[in-house]
Amino acid sequence: MSSIRLYMQGMKTSIAGRMTDRTDFLISMLIMLLFDMIVPFVTVIIYSTGASFPGWGLYEALLIQAIFLLAKGLSFPFFFGMVWNTIERVRGGTLDILLVKPRHPLFMLIVTAFDAEDLGKLLGGATLFVIAISQVEMPGVLEWLMFTFLLMMAVIMFFAFALLMSAVTIIWIGTFRVYELFDATTYFTLYPTSIFTKSFRTIITMVIPVAAMGSMPAAVLLGKPVDGVAVVGAVVLIFLVLSYRFWLSMMKNYKSAGG
Amino acid sequence: MRAIRLMRAVSLATYKESSAFRSQMAISILTGPVFFLIQFFIWSAVFSVRDTVNGMTLDQILLYYGVVAMIGFLTFDFSDWELQDLVHSGKLVTFLLRPVSYRFYSISVKIGHRMLAFWIEVIPVYLIFYFLFGIKMVPHHLGWFIVSITLSFIMVFLVNFCIGMSSFWLMRAQGVRRMFLLLKDVSAGVFIPLSFFPEVLQKVLFFLPFQFIAYVPNQVFLGSYQLAGYSLSIPMIVGLQVVAVLIMWGVSEWLWRLGLNKFTGVGT
């Protein structure tokens, strides 16, 4: 309970800080939303030329991107800020302050990194999701249940990635470009898995299960054939455990020297 | 002559300084091909059921994205961020006291930075595209392309510099900066060829300076230019690019003078 209170306090402090300049805050929130609308925008442009991804209608393709954005919106404001928080603190040598607090450093990294601007992603994801789902056949109860499970897996994947990125930047000081690596890796889930070769499909479902972050939940919701949902769930959890262990091992190598 | 010596000195210093962070720059060797690989999959799927999209074949569209990636590496710029930082910290004062224009200093920094990027980003990614994806990136008119990419280099700098100058008026310009950068990339044809946009939008984009950042050098590379129903010869579009750069230079000069009147040097 005290952890929740602490987290809420972190949220309040962050929002109060951003409210010192409301215009910039609102513009930044809008921008966060617009940035993630680029892929749907390109998809709409592609479909407007008469082209398409074989077997996928426009709104079905948009649903994939909406689900990814929704999961991103549930992750970026609430815990993904730990990545930039780690980068800044390691570079400035202020991560030490969190290490001496009577809480787990990972929790402190999350609490002090609530990013209100990224709520725009959640809003955008939810809006796009409603638009896309209203244009396709309404899924049944089983589809919704499986979708909810995979959406949870998607958020867990975001958390695992945040751990990996945070861990890398403990050693590789000041590397904001880890975000580009993240974008490049997760780009694969913004499109139907059927467009990839078989070997790539295996990689994105069984090795680095990014398919669980967008394309797979969308396929489930649309009633398209999806193999091994439970297996992917297990792979996601293994990925999370490995990421956390990696984060712990990198923390042991923290030099506290700044950079 | 003095200006060239100065530019050389600043560029070399930046080159050496950036070399210390070359591993960060080298991330592009991974991200560049991965982003391209995704484009490869997307467009291969799209073209699996048709031969052309908007008059372009699969090879042409892949070449387009390959060239866009190269143009991005060659012209990448962060002068907006640097200027914003200097204005907000008040450190711009130290540059204003120097007997050299800050804008000239800033473009010299960019030259040094991109010189390093040429070896670390451009050459390796070019070779990966060439040998791994079979994208034969050979410009149709090498001379015109060099002129066009040089103008694009200056144009990106001037546009970003103008965006950075928003910090003279705004206490926190981060949001505005990001918005302009996003609009710039969309309007430059970074995400999708401008000829794919609806006709009305193409007409608007034709009169904006952003097409000269990526779309025009790309079309010069490919050997023909068409947008919004206008077909122009390569010398003509490069000529227009020169005019656009001169106009942008004028705009940046005007904004700089206005901005300096607002600048107090106190910082925020």
Coordinates of C-alpha atoms in Angstrom, one line a residue:
Chain A
M1 CA 0.0 0.0 0.0
S2 CA 2.8 2.4 0.9
S3 CA 4.4 1.6 -2.5
I4 CA 1.2 2.7 -4.3
R5 CA 1.1 5.9 -2.2
L6 CA 4.7 6.5 -3.1
Y7 CA 4.0 6.0 -6.8
M8 CA 1.1 8.3 -6.7
Q9 CA 3.3 10.9 -5.0
G10 CA 5.8 10.5 -7.9
M11 CA 3.0 11.0 -10.4
K12 CA 1.7 14.1 -8.6
T13 CA 5.2 15.6 -8.5
S14 CA 5.8 15.0 -12.1
I15 CA 2.5 16.4 -13.3
A16 CA 3.0 19.5 -11.0
G17 CA 6.4 20.0 -12.6
R18 CA 5.1 19.8 -16.1
M19 CA 2.2 22.2 -15.3
T20 CA 4.7 25.1 -14.8
D21 CA 4.5 25.4 -18.6
R22 CA 1.1 24.1 -19.7
T23 CA 1.4 25.2 -23.3
D24 CA 4.6 23.2 -23.8
F25 CA 3.1 20.3 -21.9
L26 CA 0.0 20.1 -24.1
I27 CA 2.0 20.5 -27.3
S28 CA 4.4 17.8 -26.1
M29 CA 1.5 15.5 -25.3
L30 CA 0.1 16.1 -28.8
I31 CA 3.4 15.5 -30.4
M32 CA 3.9 12.2 -28.5
L33 CA 0.5 11.2 -30.0
L34 CA 1.4 12.4 -33.5
F35 CA 4.8 10.7 -33.6
D36 CA 3.1 7.4 -33.1
M37 CA 0.4 8.2 -35.7
I38 CA 3.1 8.2 -38.5
V39 CA 2.8 4.4 -39.1
P40 CA -1.0 4.4 -39.3
F41 CA -0.8 7.5 -41.5
V42 CA 1.6 5.7 -43.9
T43 CA -0.7 2.7 -43.8
V44 CA -3.7 4.8 -44.8
I45 CA -1.7 6.4 -47.6
I46 CA -0.6 2.9 -48.9
Y47 CA -4.2 1.7 -48.9
S48 CA -5.4 4.9 -50.5
T49 CA -3.4 4.0 -53.6
G50 CA -5.4 0.8 -53.9
A51 CA -2.5 -1.3 -52.5
S52 CA -2.9 -3.5 -49.4
F53 CA -1.2 -6.2 -47.2
P54 CA -2.6 -9.4 -48.7
G55 CA -5.4 -10.8 -46.5
W56 CA -5.7 -7.6 -44.4
G57 CA -8.1 -4.8 -44.8
L58 CA -7.3 -1.2 -43.9
Y59 CA -9.0 -1.3 -40.5
E60 CA -7.5 -4.7 -39.7
A61 CA -4.0 -3.3 -40.4
L62 CA -4.8 -0.2 -38.3
L63 CA -6.0 -2.4 -35.5
I64 CA -2.6 -3.9 -35.2
Q65 CA -1.0 -0.5 -34.9
A66 CA -3.7 0.7 -32.5
I67 CA -3.1 -2.2 -30.1
F68 CA 0.6 -1.6 -30.2
L69 CA 0.0 2.1 -29.4
L70 CA -2.5 1.2 -26.7
A71 CA 0.1 -1.1 -25.0
K72 CA 2.7 1.7 -25.5
G73 CA 0.3 4.1 -23.9
L74 CA -0.1 1.8 -20.9
S75 CA 3.7 1.5 -20.6
F76 CA 5.4 4.7 -21.5
P77 CA 3.8 7.1 -19.0
F78 CA 3.8 4.7 -16.1
F79 CA 7.1 2.9 -16.2
F80 CA 9.0 3.3 -19.4
G81 CA 10.4 6.6 -18.3
M82 CA 12.9 4.6 -16.2
V83 CA 15.0 4.4 -19.3
W84 CA 15.7 8.1 -19.7
N85 CA 15.8 8.4 -15.9
T86 CA 18.6 5.8 -15.8
I87 CA 20.5 7.5 -18.7
E88 CA 20.3 10.9 -17.0
R89 CA 21.1 9.7 -13.5
V90 CA 24.0 7.5 -14.6
R91 CA 25.5 10.3 -16.6
G92 CA 25.1 12.8 -13.8
G93 CA 26.1 10.4 -11.2
T94 CA 22.8 10.9 -9.3
L95 CA 21.7 7.2 -9.5
D96 CA 23.5 6.9 -6.1
I97 CA 20.8 8.9 -4.5
L98 CA 18.3 6.2 -5.4
L99 CA 20.6 3.5 -4.2
V100 CA 20.6 4.8 -0.7
K101 CA 16.8 5.1 -0.4
P102 CA 15.0 2.5 1.6
R103 CA 13.3 1.1 -1.5
H104 CA 14.3 -1.2 -4.4
P105 CA 16.3 1.0 -6.8
L106 CA 14.2 -0.3 -9.8
F107 CA 11.0 0.8 -8.0
M108 CA 12.6 4.2 -7.3
L109 CA 13.7 4.5 -11.0
I110 CA 10.1 4.0 -12.0
V111 CA 8.6 6.3 -9.3
T112 CA 10.8 9.2 -10.3
A113 CA 10.1 8.8 -14.0
F114 CA 6.4 9.2 -14.4
D115 CA 6.0 10.8 -17.9
A116 CA 2.7 12.7 -18.2
E117 CA 3.5 13.7 -21.8
D118 CA 3.2 10.1 -22.9
L119 CA -0.4 10.0 -21.8
G120 CA -1.0 11.3 -25.3
K121 CA 0.0 7.9 -26.6
L122 CA -2.7 6.2 -24.4
L123 CA -5.3 8.6 -25.7
G124 CA -4.2 8.1 -29.3
G125 CA -4.0 4.3 -28.9
A126 CA -7.5 4.1 -27.4
T127 CA -9.0 6.4 -30.0
L128 CA -7.4 4.5 -32.9
F129 CA -8.5 1.2 -31.3
V130 CA -12.1 2.3 -31.0
I131 CA -12.1 3.6 -34.6
A132 CA -10.5 0.3 -36.0
I133 CA -12.6 -2.1 -33.9
S134 CA -15.8 -0.4 -34.9
Q135 CA -15.0 -1.0 -38.5
V136 CA -14.4 -4.8 -38.3
E137 CA -16.6 -7.7 -37.2
M138 CA -17.2 -7.5 -33.5
P139 CA -15.1 -10.2 -31.7
G140 CA -16.7 -12.9 -29.4
V141 CA -16.1 -13.3 -25.7
L142 CA -13.3 -15.9 -26.2
E143 CA -11.5 -13.5 -28.6
W144 CA -11.8 -10.7 -26.1
L145 CA -10.4 -12.9 -23.3
M146 CA -7.4 -14.0 -25.4
F147 CA -6.9 -10.4 -26.5
T148 CA -6.8 -9.2 -22.8
F149 CA -4.2 -11.9 -22.0
L150 CA -2.0 -10.9 -25.0
L151 CA -2.4 -7.2 -24.1
M152 CA -1.0 -8.0 -20.7
M153 CA 1.8 -9.9 -22.4
A154 CA 2.4 -6.8 -24.6
V155 CA 2.8 -4.6 -21.5
I156 CA 5.1 -7.1 -19.9
M157 CA 7.2 -7.0 -23.1
F158 CA 7.4 -3.3 -22.8
F159 CA 8.6 -3.7 -19.2
A160 CA 11.2 -6.3 -20.3
F161 CA 12.5 -3.9 -22.9
A162 CA 12.6 -1.1 -20.4
L163 CA 14.7 -3.3 -18.2
L164 CA 17.0 -4.2 -21.0
M165 CA 17.5 -0.6 -22.1
S166 CA 18.0 0.7 -18.6
A167 CA 20.5 -2.1 -18.0
V168 CA 22.5 -1.3 -21.2
T169 CA 22.7 2.4 -20.3
I170 CA 24.1 1.7 -16.9
I171 CA 27.3 0.6 -18.7
W172 CA 27.0 2.4 -22.0
I173 CA 26.7 5.9 -20.6
G174 CA 24.5 8.6 -22.2
T175 CA 23.3 6.4 -25.0
F176 CA 19.9 7.8 -25.9
R177 CA 20.1 5.9 -29.1
V178 CA 18.8 2.8 -27.3
Y179 CA 15.4 4.2 -28.1
E180 CA 16.2 3.8 -31.8
L181 CA 17.2 0.2 -31.2
F182 CA 13.9 -0.4 -29.4
D183 CA 12.0 1.2 -32.3
A184 CA 13.8 -0.9 -34.8
T185 CA 13.1 -4.1 -32.9
T186 CA 9.4 -3.4 -32.2
Y187 CA 8.7 -2.1 -35.7
F188 CA 8.2 -5.8 -36.7
T189 CA 5.0 -6.0 -34.7
L190 CA 3.3 -3.1 -36.4
Y191 CA 2.5 -5.2 -39.5
P192 CA 0.8 -8.5 -40.0
T193 CA 3.2 -11.4 -39.2
S194 CA 2.1 -13.0 -42.6
I195 CA 4.2 -10.5 -44.5
F196 CA 7.4 -11.9 -42.9
T197 CA 9.3 -15.0 -43.9
K198 CA 8.9 -18.1 -41.8
S199 CA 12.2 -17.7 -40.1
F200 CA 11.4 -14.1 -39.2
R201 CA 8.1 -15.2 -37.8
T202 CA 9.8 -17.7 -35.6
I203 CA 12.2 -15.0 -34.3
I204 CA 9.5 -12.5 -33.5
T205 CA 7.3 -15.1 -31.7
M206 CA 9.7 -17.5 -30.1
V207 CA 13.0 -15.7 -29.6
I208 CA 12.2 -12.0 -29.1
P209 CA 8.4 -12.2 -28.9
V210 CA 7.6 -8.7 -30.2
A211 CA 4.7 -10.2 -32.1
A212 CA 2.8 -10.3 -28.8
M213 CA 3.0 -6.5 -28.7
G214 CA 0.6 -5.8 -31.6
S215 CA 0.2 -8.2 -34.5
M216 CA -0.7 -11.3 -32.4
P217 CA -3.4 -9.7 -30.2
A218 CA -4.9 -8.1 -33.3
A219 CA -5.0 -11.4 -35.1
V220 CA -6.7 -13.0 -32.1
L221 CA -9.2 -10.2 -31.9
L222 CA -10.0 -10.5 -35.6
G223 CA -10.5 -14.3 -35.3
K224 CA -7.6 -15.0 -37.6
P225 CA -5.7 -18.3 -37.1
V226 CA -3.0 -17.8 -34.4
D227 CA -0.8 -20.7 -33.2
G228 CA 0.7 -21.1 -29.8
V229 CA -0.7 -18.2 -27.8
A230 CA 0.2 -20.0 -24.5
V231 CA 3.7 -20.8 -25.7
V232 CA 4.2 -17.1 -26.7
G233 CA 3.0 -16.2 -23.2
A234 CA 5.6 -18.5 -21.7
V235 CA 8.3 -17.0 -23.9
V236 CA 7.3 -13.5 -22.8
L237 CA 7.7 -14.4 -19.2
I238 CA 11.1 -16.0 -19.8
F239 CA 12.1 -12.9 -21.6
L240 CA 11.0 -10.8 -18.6
V241 CA 13.0 -12.9 -16.2
L242 CA 16.1 -12.8 -18.3
S243 CA 15.8 -9.1 -18.7
Y244 CA 15.5 -8.6 -15.0
R245 CA 18.5 -10.7 -14.3
F246 CA 20.4 -8.8 -16.9
W247 CA 19.4 -5.5 -15.2
L248 CA 20.6 -6.8 -11.8
S249 CA 23.9 -7.9 -13.2
M250 CA 24.4 -4.5 -14.8
M251 CA 23.6 -2.7 -11.6
K252 CA 26.4 -4.6 -9.9
N253 CA 28.7 -3.1 -12.5
Y254 CA 27.5 0.5 -11.8
K255 CA 30.6 2.6 -11.3
S256 CA 29.0 5.7 -9.9
A257 CA 31.5 7.9 -11.9
G258 CA 29.1 9.7 -14.2
G259 CA 30.0 10.3 -17.8
Chain B
M1 CA 40.1 32.5 -46.8
R2 CA 39.9 33.2 -43.0
A3 CA 36.4 31.8 -43.0
I4 CA 37.6 28.6 -44.6
R5 CA 40.4 28.2 -42.1
L6 CA 37.9 28.8 -39.3
M7 CA 35.5 26.3 -40.7
R8 CA 38.2 23.7 -41.1
A9 CA 39.4 24.2 -37.5
V10 CA 35.9 23.9 -36.0
S11 CA 35.0 20.9 -38.2
L12 CA 38.2 19.1 -37.2
A13 CA 37.7 19.8 -33.5
T14 CA 34.1 18.5 -33.8
Y15 CA 35.4 15.5 -35.7
K16 CA 37.8 14.6 -33.0
E17 CA 35.3 15.3 -30.2
S18 CA 32.6 13.2 -31.9
S19 CA 35.1 10.3 -32.4
A20 CA 35.0 9.7 -28.7
F21 CA 31.4 8.8 -29.1
R22 CA 31.7 6.8 -32.3
S23 CA 30.2 3.7 -30.8
Q24 CA 26.9 5.6 -30.4
M25 CA 27.0 6.7 -34.0
A26 CA 27.7 3.2 -35.1
I27 CA 24.3 2.1 -33.8
S28 CA 23.1 3.3 -37.3
I29 CA 24.8 0.3 -38.8
L30 CA 22.2 -1.8 -37.0
T31 CA 19.1 0.4 -37.1
G32 CA 19.5 1.6 -40.7
P33 CA 19.4 -1.9 -42.2
V34 CA 16.7 -3.1 -39.8
F35 CA 14.4 -0.2 -40.7
F36 CA 15.1 -1.0 -44.3
L37 CA 14.4 -4.7 -43.8
I38 CA 11.0 -3.8 -42.6
Q39 CA 10.3 -1.6 -45.6
F40 CA 11.5 -4.5 -47.7
F41 CA 9.0 -6.9 -46.1
I42 CA 6.1 -4.3 -46.2
W43 CA 6.6 -3.5 -49.9
S44 CA 7.3 -7.0 -51.0
A45 CA 4.0 -8.0 -49.5
V46 CA 2.2 -5.1 -51.1
F47 CA 3.8 -5.9 -54.5
S48 CA 3.1 -9.6 -54.2
V49 CA -0.4 -9.0 -55.7
R50 CA 0.4 -6.2 -58.1
D51 CA 3.3 -4.9 -60.3
T52 CA 3.2 -1.1 -59.6
V53 CA 1.9 1.2 -56.9
N54 CA 1.4 4.8 -57.9
G55 CA 3.5 4.1 -61.0
M56 CA 6.5 2.8 -59.0
T57 CA 7.8 -0.7 -59.1
L58 CA 9.1 -2.7 -56.1
D59 CA 12.8 -2.0 -57.1
Q60 CA 12.1 1.7 -57.5
I61 CA 10.4 2.0 -54.1
L62 CA 13.2 0.1 -52.4
L63 CA 15.7 2.3 -54.1
Y64 CA 13.7 5.3 -52.9
Y65 CA 13.9 4.2 -49.2
G66 CA 17.6 3.3 -49.6
V67 CA 18.4 6.7 -50.9
V68 CA 16.3 8.4 -48.2
A69 CA 18.2 6.6 -45.5
M70 CA 21.5 7.7 -47.1
I71 CA 20.3 11.3 -47.4
G72 CA 19.3 11.1 -43.7
F73 CA 22.7 10.0 -42.6
L74 CA 24.5 12.6 -44.8
T75 CA 22.3 15.6 -43.7
F76 CA 21.4 14.7 -40.1
D77 CA 21.4 17.8 -37.9
F78 CA 21.0 18.8 -34.3
S79 CA 21.6 22.5 -34.5
D80 CA 18.1 23.2 -33.2
W81 CA 18.8 21.3 -30.0
E82 CA 22.2 23.0 -29.5
L83 CA 20.8 26.5 -30.1
Q84 CA 17.9 25.9 -27.7
D85 CA 20.2 24.6 -25.0
L86 CA 22.5 27.7 -25.4
V87 CA 19.6 30.1 -25.3
H88 CA 18.0 28.6 -22.3
S89 CA 21.2 28.3 -20.4
G90 CA 22.3 31.8 -21.4
K91 CA 25.5 30.4 -22.7
L92 CA 24.8 31.9 -26.1
V93 CA 26.4 35.1 -24.8
T94 CA 29.8 33.5 -25.0
F95 CA 29.3 32.9 -28.7
L96 CA 27.9 36.3 -29.3
L97 CA 31.1 37.8 -27.9
R98 CA 33.3 35.9 -30.5
P99 CA 34.3 37.5 -33.7
V100 CA 32.4 34.9 -35.8
S101 CA 28.7 34.4 -36.5
Y102 CA 27.1 31.6 -34.4
R103 CA 25.3 30.3 -37.5
F104 CA 28.6 29.9 -39.3
Y105 CA 30.1 28.2 -36.3
S106 CA 27.1 25.9 -36.0
I107 CA 27.3 24.7 -39.6
S108 CA 31.0 24.1 -39.3
V109 CA 30.2 21.8 -36.3
K110 CA 27.7 20.0 -38.5
I111 CA 30.3 19.5 -41.2
G112 CA 32.7 17.9 -38.7
H113 CA 30.0 15.7 -37.3
R114 CA 28.9 14.5 -40.7
M115 CA 32.5 13.9 -41.9
L116 CA 32.8 11.3 -39.1
A117 CA 29.3 9.9 -39.9
F118 CA 30.5 9.4 -43.5
W119 CA 32.9 6.7 -42.4
I120 CA 30.9 5.3 -39.5
E121 CA 27.3 5.4 -40.9
V122 CA 27.2 6.1 -44.6
I123 CA 29.8 3.8 -46.0
P124 CA 28.9 0.7 -43.9
V125 CA 25.2 1.1 -44.4
Y126 CA 25.7 1.7 -48.1
L127 CA 27.7 -1.5 -48.4
I128 CA 25.1 -3.5 -46.4
F129 CA 22.3 -2.2 -48.7
Y130 CA 24.4 -3.0 -51.7
F131 CA 25.5 -6.5 -50.9
L132 CA 22.8 -7.7 -48.5
F133 CA 19.7 -6.2 -50.2
G134 CA 21.1 -5.8 -53.7
I135 CA 20.2 -2.1 -53.8
K136 CA 22.5 -0.7 -56.4
M137 CA 22.6 2.9 -55.3
V138 CA 24.3 4.7 -58.2
P139 CA 23.1 8.2 -58.9
H140 CA 21.7 8.9 -62.4
H141 CA 23.6 12.2 -62.6
L142 CA 26.5 12.2 -60.1
G143 CA 27.3 15.9 -60.5
W144 CA 23.8 17.1 -60.0
F145 CA 23.3 14.8 -57.1
I146 CA 26.4 16.2 -55.3
V147 CA 25.0 19.7 -55.9
S148 CA 21.6 18.7 -54.7
I149 CA 22.7 16.8 -51.6
T150 CA 25.0 19.8 -50.6
L151 CA 22.0 22.1 -50.9
S152 CA 19.9 19.6 -48.9
F153 CA 22.6 19.6 -46.3
I154 CA 22.4 23.4 -46.0
M155 CA 18.6 23.4 -46.1
V156 CA 18.3 20.9 -43.3
F157 CA 20.7 23.0 -41.2
L158 CA 18.8 26.3 -42.0
V159 CA 15.3 24.7 -41.2
N160 CA 16.6 23.2 -38.0
F161 CA 18.3 26.4 -37.0
C162 CA 15.1 28.3 -37.5
I163 CA 13.3 25.7 -35.4
G164 CA 15.9 26.1 -32.7
M165 CA 15.4 29.9 -32.7
S166 CA 11.8 29.4 -31.4
S167 CA 13.6 29.2 -28.0
F168 CA 14.1 32.9 -28.1
W169 CA 10.4 33.4 -27.7
L170 CA 9.4 30.3 -25.7
M171 CA 10.6 29.3 -22.3
R172 CA 10.3 25.6 -23.2
A173 CA 10.5 25.0 -26.9
Q174 CA 10.8 21.2 -26.7
G175 CA 7.2 20.6 -27.8
V176 CA 7.2 23.1 -30.6
R177 CA 10.6 21.8 -31.8
R178 CA 9.4 18.2 -31.9
M179 CA 6.3 19.2 -33.8
F180 CA 8.2 21.1 -36.5
L181 CA 10.7 18.3 -36.8
L182 CA 7.9 15.8 -37.3
L183 CA 6.1 18.0 -39.9
K184 CA 9.5 18.5 -41.6
D185 CA 10.1 14.8 -42.0
V186 CA 6.5 14.0 -43.2
S187 CA 6.6 16.9 -45.7
A188 CA 10.1 16.0 -46.9
G189 CA 9.1 12.5 -48.0
V190 CA 11.1 10.6 -45.4
F191 CA 8.2 8.2 -44.5
I192 CA 6.6 7.8 -47.9
P193 CA 7.2 9.4 -51.4
L194 CA 5.4 12.7 -51.7
S195 CA 3.9 11.5 -54.9
F196 CA 1.8 9.1 -52.9
F197 CA 0.0 11.9 -51.1
P198 CA -3.4 13.2 -52.3
E199 CA -3.2 15.7 -55.2
V200 CA -4.2 18.7 -53.1
L201 CA -1.6 18.0 -50.4
Q202 CA 1.0 17.5 -53.1
K203 CA 0.3 21.0 -54.4
V204 CA 0.8 22.4 -50.9
L205 CA 4.0 20.5 -50.4
F206 CA 5.3 21.7 -53.7
F207 CA 5.4 25.3 -52.4
L208 CA 7.0 24.4 -49.0
P209 CA 10.7 24.2 -48.5
F210 CA 10.7 20.7 -47.0
Q211 CA 10.6 18.8 -50.3
F212 CA 14.2 20.1 -50.9
I213 CA 15.4 18.2 -47.8
A214 CA 14.8 14.6 -48.9
Y215 CA 12.4 14.3 -51.8
V216 CA 14.2 16.5 -54.3
P217 CA 17.7 15.0 -53.8
N218 CA 16.1 11.6 -54.0
Q219 CA 14.5 12.5 -57.3
V220 CA 17.7 14.0 -58.6
F221 CA 19.4 10.7 -57.6
L222 CA 16.8 8.7 -59.5
G223 CA 17.0 11.1 -62.5
S224 CA 13.5 12.5 -62.9
Y225 CA 11.3 14.8 -60.8
Q226 CA 7.6 14.9 -60.6
L227 CA 5.3 16.3 -57.9
A228 CA 1.7 17.7 -57.9
G229 CA 1.5 17.2 -61.6
Y230 CA 4.7 19.2 -62.3
S231 CA 7.5 17.5 -64.2
L232 CA 10.7 19.4 -64.0
S233 CA 14.1 18.7 -65.5
I234 CA 17.0 18.0 -63.1
P235 CA 18.8 21.3 -63.7
M236 CA 15.5 23.2 -63.2
I237 CA 14.6 21.5 -59.9
V238 CA 18.2 22.0 -58.6
G239 CA 17.9 25.6 -59.6
L240 CA 14.7 25.8 -57.6
Q241 CA 16.6 24.2 -54.7
V242 CA 19.2 27.0 -54.8
V243 CA 16.4 29.6 -54.7
A244 CA 14.8 27.8 -51.7
V245 CA 18.0 27.7 -49.8
L246 CA 18.6 31.4 -50.4
I247 CA 15.1 32.2 -49.2
M248 CA 15.6 30.0 -46.1
W249 CA 18.9 31.7 -45.4
G250 CA 17.1 35.1 -45.6
V251 CA 14.4 33.8 -43.2
S252 CA 17.0 32.5 -40.8
E253 CA 18.9 35.9 -40.9
W254 CA 15.6 37.8 -40.2
L255 CA 14.6 35.5 -37.4
W256 CA 18.1 35.7 -35.9
R257 CA 18.0 39.5 -35.7
L258 CA 14.5 39.4 -34.2
G259 CA 15.5 36.7 -31.8
L260 CA 18.6 38.6 -30.6
N261 CA 16.4 41.5 -29.7
K262 CA 14.5 39.2 -27.3
F263 CA 17.6 37.5 -25.9
T264 CA 18.6 38.7 -22.5
G265 CA 21.4 36.2 -21.7
V266 CA 19.9 35.4 -18.3
G267 CA 18.7 32.0 -19.2
T268 CA 15.6 30.2 -17.9

